[in-house]
Tab-separated table of N, CA and C in Angstrom:
chain	number	residue	atom	x	y	z
J	960	MET	N	-13.790	18.243	-4.906
J	960	MET	CA	-12.829	17.198	-5.015
J	960	MET	C	-11.719	17.399	-3.965
J	961	ALA	N	-11.266	16.283	-3.374
J	961	ALA	CA	-10.260	16.472	-2.276
J	961	ALA	C	-9.221	15.538	-2.330
J	962	ASP	N	-8.054	15.769	-1.903
J	962	ASP	CA	-6.895	14.795	-1.884
J	962	ASP	C	-6.476	14.949	-0.455
J	963	GLN	N	-6.407	13.779	0.209
J	963	GLN	CA	-5.863	13.857	1.585
J	963	GLN	C	-4.702	12.933	1.771
J	964	PHE	N	-3.637	13.499	2.509
J	964	PHE	CA	-2.450	12.684	2.760
J	964	PHE	C	-2.387	12.593	4.250
J	965	ALA	N	-2.028	11.430	4.717
J	965	ALA	CA	-1.826	11.221	6.225
J	965	ALA	C	-0.462	10.445	6.359
J	966	ALA	N	0.174	10.823	7.591
J	966	ALA	CA	1.462	10.025	8.023
J	966	ALA	C	1.416	9.985	9.482
J	967	GLY	N	2.057	8.968	9.903
J	967	GLY	CA	2.022	8.842	11.367
J	967	GLY	C	3.437	8.042	11.784
J	968	LEU	N	3.720	8.303	13.138
J	968	LEU	CA	4.787	7.533	13.719
J	968	LEU	C	4.239	7.024	14.976
J	969	PHE	N	4.630	5.771	15.078
J	969	PHE	CA	4.105	5.009	16.341
J	969	PHE	C	5.445	4.336	16.974
J	970	HIS	N	5.387	4.096	18.256
J	970	HIS	CA	6.449	3.516	19.011
J	970	HIS	C	5.867	2.819	20.154
J	971	ASN	N	6.374	1.486	20.365
J	971	ASN	CA	5.781	0.667	21.511
J	971	ASN	C	7.054	0.629	22.370
J	972	THR	N	6.777	0.620	23.775
J	972	THR	CA	7.752	0.584	24.713
J	972	THR	C	8.335	-0.900	24.672
J	973	THR	N	9.529	-1.136	25.249
J	973	THR	CA	10.171	-2.547	25.125
J	973	THR	C	9.318	-3.556	25.485
J	974	ASP	N	8.432	-3.447	26.517
J	974	ASP	CA	7.577	-4.550	27.027
J	974	ASP	C	6.145	-4.563	26.305
J	975	ASN	N	5.974	-3.551	25.325
J	975	ASN	CA	4.635	-3.381	24.625
J	975	ASN	C	3.536	-3.127	25.332
J	976	SER	N	3.818	-2.650	26.633
J	976	SER	CA	2.703	-2.179	27.509
J	976	SER	C	2.042	-0.843	27.091
J	977	ILE	N	2.847	0.071	26.311
J	977	ILE	CA	2.329	1.299	26.061
J	977	ILE	C	2.570	1.607	24.509
J	978	GLU	N	1.743	2.133	23.818
J	978	GLU	CA	1.921	2.458	22.403
J	978	GLU	C	1.758	4.051	22.309
J	979	LEU	N	2.800	4.718	21.755
J	979	LEU	CA	2.766	6.139	21.659
J	979	LEU	C	2.635	6.354	20.107
J	980	GLY	N	1.800	7.281	19.716
J	980	GLY	CA	1.720	7.494	18.443
J	980	GLY	C	1.328	9.210	18.152
J	981	ILE	N	1.736	9.559	16.962
J	981	ILE	CA	1.425	10.851	16.488
J	981	ILE	C	1.144	10.703	15.054
J	982	GLU	N	-0.064	11.360	14.570
J	982	GLU	CA	-0.396	11.370	13.291
J	982	GLU	C	-0.852	12.665	12.699
J	983	GLY	N	-0.588	12.982	11.541
J	983	GLY	CA	-0.952	14.295	10.947
J	983	GLY	C	-1.492	14.010	9.545
J	984	TYR	N	-2.305	15.105	9.091
J	984	TYR	CA	-2.861	14.974	7.719
J	984	TYR	C	-2.742	16.309	7.068
J	985	TYR	N	-2.945	16.296	5.627
J	985	TYR	CA	-3.058	17.358	4.898
J	985	TYR	C	-4.052	17.196	3.852
J	986	LYS	N	-4.923	18.178	3.690
J	986	LYS	CA	-6.059	17.917	2.860
J	986	LYS	C	-5.913	19.090	1.778
J	987	ARG	N	-6.046	18.645	0.568
J	987	ARG	CA	-6.154	19.736	-0.533
J	987	ARG	C	-7.497	19.521	-1.187
J	988	MET	N	-8.330	20.695	-1.215
J	988	MET	CA	-9.603	20.588	-1.835
J	988	MET	C	-9.648	21.623	-2.992
J	989	SER	N	-10.454	21.272	-3.885
J	989	SER	CA	-10.817	22.143	-5.106
J	989	SER	C	-12.260	22.079	-5.548
J	990	ASN	N	-12.679	22.929	-6.397
J	990	ASN	CA	-14.031	22.953	-6.903
J	990	ASN	C	-15.094	22.801	-5.675
J	991	LEU	N	-14.957	23.641	-4.597
J	991	LEU	CA	-15.869	23.486	-3.551
J	991	LEU	C	-16.964	24.394	-3.780
J	992	VAL	N	-18.182	23.959	-3.367
J	992	VAL	CA	-19.382	24.725	-3.315
J	992	VAL	C	-19.696	25.215	-1.921
J	993	GLU	N	-19.691	26.455	-1.670
J	993	GLU	CA	-19.973	26.863	-0.314
J	993	GLU	C	-21.296	27.639	-0.215
J	994	TYR	N	-21.729	27.701	0.897
J	994	TYR	CA	-23.150	28.484	1.218
J	994	TYR	C	-22.692	29.977	1.462
J	995	TRP	N	-23.319	30.777	0.705
J	995	TRP	CA	-23.229	32.162	0.908
J	995	TRP	C	-24.518	32.691	1.459
J	996	ASN	N	-24.411	33.709	2.301
J	996	ASN	CA	-25.567	34.150	3.094
J	996	ASN	C	-26.535	34.769	2.000
J	997	GLY	N	-27.666	34.259	2.039
J	997	GLY	CA	-28.686	34.753	1.164
J	997	GLY	C	-28.826	34.051	-0.187
J	998	ALA	N	-28.063	33.016	-0.411
J	998	ALA	CA	-27.987	32.231	-1.443
J	998	ALA	C	-29.124	31.088	-1.447
J	999	THR	N	-29.577	30.755	-2.582
J	999	THR	CA	-30.546	29.736	-2.710
J	999	THR	C	-29.956	28.302	-2.926
J	1000	LEU	N	-30.239	27.406	-2.005
J	1000	LEU	CA	-29.600	26.114	-2.056
J	1000	LEU	C	-30.453	25.156	-2.911
J	1001	LEU	N	-29.821	24.435	-3.907
J	1001	LEU	CA	-30.592	23.504	-4.721
J	1001	LEU	C	-30.388	22.131	-4.220
J	1002	LEU	N	-31.346	21.322	-3.906
J	1002	LEU	CA	-31.205	20.138	-3.300
J	1002	LEU	C	-30.924	19.050	-4.320
J	1003	ASN	N	-30.013	18.155	-4.051
J	1003	ASN	CA	-29.640	17.074	-4.898
J	1003	ASN	C	-30.646	15.944	-4.904
J	1004	PRO	N	-30.934	15.281	-5.881
J	1004	PRO	CA	-31.808	14.234	-5.731
J	1004	PRO	C	-31.384	13.194	-4.702
J	1005	THR	N	-32.363	12.730	-3.961
J	1005	THR	CA	-32.006	11.820	-2.866
J	1005	THR	C	-31.734	10.413	-3.251
J	1006	ILE	N	-30.742	9.830	-2.662
J	1006	ILE	CA	-30.305	8.494	-3.128
J	1006	ILE	C	-31.283	7.439	-2.287
J	1007	GLU	N	-31.904	6.549	-2.986
J	1007	GLU	CA	-32.833	5.744	-2.275
J	1007	GLU	C	-32.241	4.607	-1.568
J	1008	ALA	N	-30.966	4.259	-1.838
J	1008	ALA	CA	-30.203	3.126	-1.190
J	1008	ALA	C	-28.957	3.531	-0.720
J	1009	THR	N	-28.596	3.310	0.651
J	1009	THR	CA	-27.497	3.502	1.260
J	1009	THR	C	-27.048	2.393	2.002
J	1010	GLY	N	-25.647	2.281	2.338
J	1010	GLY	CA	-25.197	1.187	2.878
J	1010	GLY	C	-23.806	1.456	3.698
J	1011	GLN	N	-23.224	0.566	4.377
J	1011	GLN	CA	-22.134	0.839	5.130
J	1011	GLN	C	-21.406	-0.603	5.405
J	1012	ALA	N	-20.224	-0.574	5.295
J	1012	ALA	CA	-19.350	-1.795	5.598
J	1012	ALA	C	-18.142	-1.462	6.463
J	1013	ALA	N	-17.936	-2.275	7.623
J	1013	ALA	CA	-16.828	-2.014	8.493
J	1013	ALA	C	-16.224	-3.161	8.908
J	1014	TYR	N	-14.901	-3.190	9.048
J	1014	TYR	CA	-14.031	-4.385	9.542
J	1014	TYR	C	-13.247	-3.854	10.606
J	1015	THR	N	-13.166	-4.615	11.667
J	1015	THR	CA	-12.269	-4.240	12.820
J	1015	THR	C	-11.397	-5.522	13.242
J	1016	PHE	N	-10.069	-5.361	13.399
J	1016	PHE	CA	-9.397	-6.386	13.991
J	1016	PHE	C	-8.842	-5.941	15.362
J	1017	SER	N	-9.083	-6.575	16.438
J	1017	SER	CA	-8.853	-6.227	17.674
J	1017	SER	C	-8.414	-7.517	18.636
J	1018	ARG	N	-7.563	-7.500	19.533
J	1018	ARG	CA	-7.243	-8.606	20.364
J	1018	ARG	C	-7.293	-8.093	21.758
J	1019	ALA	N	-7.663	-9.110	22.686
J	1019	ALA	CA	-7.688	-8.904	24.121
J	1019	ALA	C	-7.002	-10.019	24.709
J	1020	PHE	N	-5.879	-9.773	25.382
J	1020	PHE	CA	-5.073	-10.772	26.138
J	1020	PHE	C	-5.114	-10.554	27.617
J	1021	MET	N	-4.915	-11.592	28.334
J	1021	MET	CA	-4.921	-11.602	29.798
J	1021	MET	C	-3.643	-12.252	30.341
J	1022	ARG	N	-3.158	-11.954	31.552
J	1022	ARG	CA	-2.107	-12.649	32.105
J	1022	ARG	C	-2.341	-12.519	33.650
J	1023	VAL	N	-2.134	-13.650	34.319
J	1023	VAL	CA	-2.374	-13.745	35.813
J	1023	VAL	C	-1.101	-14.079	36.353
J	1024	LEU	N	-0.524	-13.097	37.122
J	1024	LEU	CA	0.767	-13.416	37.782
J	1024	LEU	C	0.574	-13.502	39.319
J	1025	THR	N	1.074	-14.474	39.990
J	1025	THR	CA	0.915	-14.614	41.237
J	1025	THR	C	2.134	-15.389	41.868
J	1026	PRO	N	2.456	-15.155	43.125
J	1026	PRO	CA	3.669	-15.854	43.677
J	1026	PRO	C	3.456	-17.303	43.894
J	1027	TYR	N	2.281	-17.799	43.779
J	1027	TYR	CA	1.892	-19.070	44.123
J	1027	TYR	C	1.865	-19.981	42.827
J	1028	ALA	N	2.835	-20.922	42.683
J	1028	ALA	CA	2.870	-21.624	41.395
J	1028	ALA	C	1.539	-22.388	41.104
J	1029	ASN	N	0.902	-22.871	42.058
J	1029	ASN	CA	-0.278	-23.675	41.835
J	1029	ASN	C	-1.553	-22.781	41.430
J	1030	ARG	N	-1.393	-21.464	41.510
J	1030	ARG	CA	-2.449	-20.660	41.039
J	1030	ARG	C	-2.154	-19.832	39.794
J	1031	GLN	N	-1.129	-20.220	39.176
J	1031	GLN	CA	-0.743	-19.452	37.893
J	1031	GLN	C	-1.733	-19.991	36.736
J	1032	VAL	N	-2.206	-19.145	36.065
J	1032	VAL	CA	-3.011	-19.366	34.781
J	1032	VAL	C	-2.168	-19.527	33.691
J	1033	ASN	N	-2.258	-20.593	32.882
J	1033	ASN	CA	-1.498	-20.636	31.611
J	1033	ASN	C	-0.011	-20.468	31.811
J	1034	GLY	N	0.348	-20.862	33.117
J	1034	GLY	CA	1.893	-20.840	33.326
J	1034	GLY	C	2.399	-19.468	33.536
J	1035	GLY	N	1.624	-18.462	33.712
J	1035	GLY	CA	1.902	-17.039	33.769
J	1035	GLY	C	2.107	-16.272	32.417
J	1036	ASP	N	1.843	-17.044	31.366
J	1036	ASP	CA	1.945	-16.610	29.991
J	1036	ASP	C	0.584	-15.836	29.743
J	1037	TRP	N	0.729	-14.959	28.574
J	1037	TRP	CA	-0.525	-14.330	27.981
J	1037	TRP	C	-1.401	-15.377	27.406
J	1038	TYR	N	-2.627	-15.115	27.486
J	1038	TYR	CA	-3.662	-16.020	26.764
J	1038	TYR	C	-4.803	-15.124	26.317
J	1039	PRO	N	-5.612	-15.591	25.511
J	1039	PRO	CA	-6.738	-14.838	24.861
J	1039	PRO	C	-7.794	-14.719	25.958
J	1040	ALA	N	-8.284	-13.507	26.241
J	1040	ALA	CA	-9.269	-13.239	27.229
J	1040	ALA	C	-10.649	-13.703	26.779
J	1041	SER	N	-11.567	-13.945	27.584
J	1041	SER	CA	-12.939	-14.474	27.343
J	1041	SER	C	-13.625	-13.525	26.390
J	1042	ILE	N	-13.159	-12.133	26.456
J	1042	ILE	CA	-13.912	-11.233	25.560
J	1042	ILE	C	-13.071	-10.916	24.232
J	1043	ASP	N	-12.143	-11.886	23.938
J	1043	ASP	CA	-11.242	-11.646	22.704
J	1043	ASP	C	-12.222	-11.971	21.475
J	1044	ARG	N	-12.373	-11.018	20.583
J	1044	ARG	CA	-13.185	-11.125	19.353
J	1044	ARG	C	-12.137	-10.450	18.268
J	1045	PRO	N	-11.355	-11.236	17.707
J	1045	PRO	CA	-10.252	-10.778	16.755
J	1045	PRO	C	-10.804	-10.119	15.542
J	1046	HIS	N	-11.918	-10.683	14.914
J	1046	HIS	CA	-12.414	-10.082	13.690
J	1046	HIS	C	-13.817	-9.893	13.807
J	1047	ASN	N	-14.155	-8.568	13.318
J	1047	ASN	CA	-15.566	-8.010	13.502
J	1047	ASN	C	-15.895	-7.537	12.114
J	1048	VAL	N	-16.936	-7.953	11.465
J	1048	VAL	CA	-17.381	-7.521	10.106
J	1048	VAL	C	-18.903	-6.915	10.409
J	1049	ALA	N	-19.143	-5.788	10.084
J	1049	ALA	CA	-20.486	-5.289	10.165
J	1049	ALA	C	-20.884	-4.671	8.851
J	1050	LEU	N	-22.075	-4.994	8.331
J	1050	LEU	CA	-22.722	-4.634	7.089
J	1050	LEU	C	-23.969	-3.977	7.424
J	1051	SER	N	-24.360	-2.798	6.842
J	1051	SER	CA	-25.854	-2.315	7.028
J	1051	SER	C	-26.159	-1.799	5.568
J	1052	PHE	N	-27.622	-1.916	5.424
J	1052	PHE	CA	-28.072	-1.449	4.061
J	1052	PHE	C	-29.462	-0.789	4.503
J	1053	GLN	N	-29.697	0.300	3.719
J	1053	GLN	CA	-31.080	0.994	4.016
J	1053	GLN	C	-31.626	1.401	2.548
J	1054	TYR	N	-32.949	1.142	2.515
J	1054	TYR	CA	-33.681	1.467	1.204
J	1054	TYR	C	-34.938	2.175	1.430
J	1055	GLN	N	-35.041	3.320	0.810
J	1055	GLN	CA	-36.245	4.180	0.983
J	1055	GLN	C	-37.393	3.552	0.094
J	1056	LEU	N	-38.404	3.117	0.743
J	1056	LEU	CA	-39.527	2.385	-0.124
J	1056	LEU	C	-40.645	3.486	-0.511
J	1057	GLY	N	-40.572	4.524	-0.171
J	1057	GLY	CA	-41.596	5.611	-0.467
J	1057	GLY	C	-41.445	6.738	0.504
J	1058	HIS	N	-42.324	7.483	0.694
J	1058	HIS	CA	-42.173	8.646	1.503
J	1058	HIS	C	-42.251	8.361	2.987
J	1059	PHE	N	-42.881	7.212	3.367
J	1059	PHE	CA	-43.088	6.861	4.785
J	1059	PHE	C	-42.328	5.598	5.222
J	1060	TRP	N	-41.999	4.880	4.321
J	1060	TRP	CA	-41.404	3.434	4.663
J	1060	TRP	C	-39.988	3.428	4.278
J	1061	THR	N	-39.271	2.664	5.174
J	1061	THR	CA	-37.873	2.541	4.839
J	1061	THR	C	-37.506	0.971	5.244
J	1062	PHE	N	-36.747	0.316	4.449
J	1062	PHE	CA	-36.416	-1.025	4.756
J	1062	PHE	C	-34.976	-0.853	5.030
J	1063	SER	N	-34.483	-1.651	6.227
J	1063	SER	CA	-33.085	-1.596	6.608
J	1063	SER	C	-32.720	-2.991	7.027
J	1064	SER	N	-31.519	-3.348	6.992
J	1064	SER	CA	-30.968	-4.559	7.296
J	1064	SER	C	-29.622	-4.480	7.936
J	1065	ASN	N	-29.136	-5.351	8.853
J	1065	ASN	CA	-27.863	-5.230	9.537
J	1065	ASN	C	-27.440	-6.605	9.569
J	1066	PHE	N	-26.063	-6.820	9.408
J	1066	PHE	CA	-25.453	-8.054	9.530
J	1066	PHE	C	-24.190	-7.934	10.323
J	1067	VAL	N	-23.875	-8.672	11.248
J	1067	VAL	CA	-22.610	-8.564	12.111
J	1067	VAL	C	-22.076	-10.083	12.164
J	1068	TYR	N	-20.816	-10.197	11.926
J	1068	TYR	CA	-20.086	-11.401	12.079
J	1068	TYR	C	-18.815	-11.180	12.873
J	1069	THR	N	-18.684	-11.894	13.965
J	1069	THR	CA	-17.526	-11.901	14.732
J	1069	THR	C	-16.867	-13.305	14.927
J	1070	THR	N	-15.712	-13.245	15.273
J	1070	THR	CA	-14.860	-14.498	15.673
J	1070	THR	C	-14.688	-14.460	17.042
J	1071	GLY	N	-14.389	-15.568	17.646
J	1071	GLY	CA	-14.068	-15.670	19.026
J	1071	GLY	C	-15.117	-16.495	19.795
J	1072	PRO	N	-14.978	-16.515	21.073
J	1072	PRO	CA	-16.181	-17.315	21.740
J	1072	PRO	C	-17.547	-16.903	21.552
J	1073	ALA	N	-18.356	-18.062	21.315
J	1073	ALA	CA	-19.754	-17.679	20.978
J	1073	ALA	C	-20.403	-17.033	22.096
J	1074	PHE	N	-20.040	-17.413	23.427
J	1074	PHE	CA	-20.638	-16.792	24.612
J	1074	PHE	C	-19.597	-16.710	25.656
J	1075	ILE	N	-19.894	-15.894	26.738
J	1075	ILE	CA	-19.024	-15.865	27.815
J	1075	ILE	C	-19.585	-16.530	29.038
J	1076	PRO	N	-18.890	-17.646	29.526
J	1076	PRO	CA	-19.497	-18.437	30.604
J	1076	PRO	C	-19.559	-17.571	31.907
J	1077	THR	N	-20.488	-17.713	32.699
J	1077	THR	CA	-20.611	-17.103	33.987
J	1077	THR	C	-20.449	-18.039	35.086
J	1078	ARG	N	-20.287	-17.549	36.273
J	1078	ARG	CA	-19.920	-18.552	37.351
J	1078	ARG	C	-21.114	-19.173	37.979
């Protein structure tokens, strides 16, 4: 059994161009089973089904600054980049069908442009 505590401090510069951060953790563990040299290890029964779920929030913005007013993109303001994918959900599942066969499935959902146009 383990208890883990984490804390961090983060600071952005005034123009938000740099983020500074420091994070630390403390882990308290009890009832550990450790391997001793020469010990016999007992194997736990295998789990036939496993899976994983993940969510990510991330943004990508661009800004084009030029001294020529007719070449400004979005008036010189920030805008979402073509690679901007704010939400990403990924699910995976695996099931052992026997000694030699495994069934697995993956699902990924993202928001943002469906494709990136090329020139």
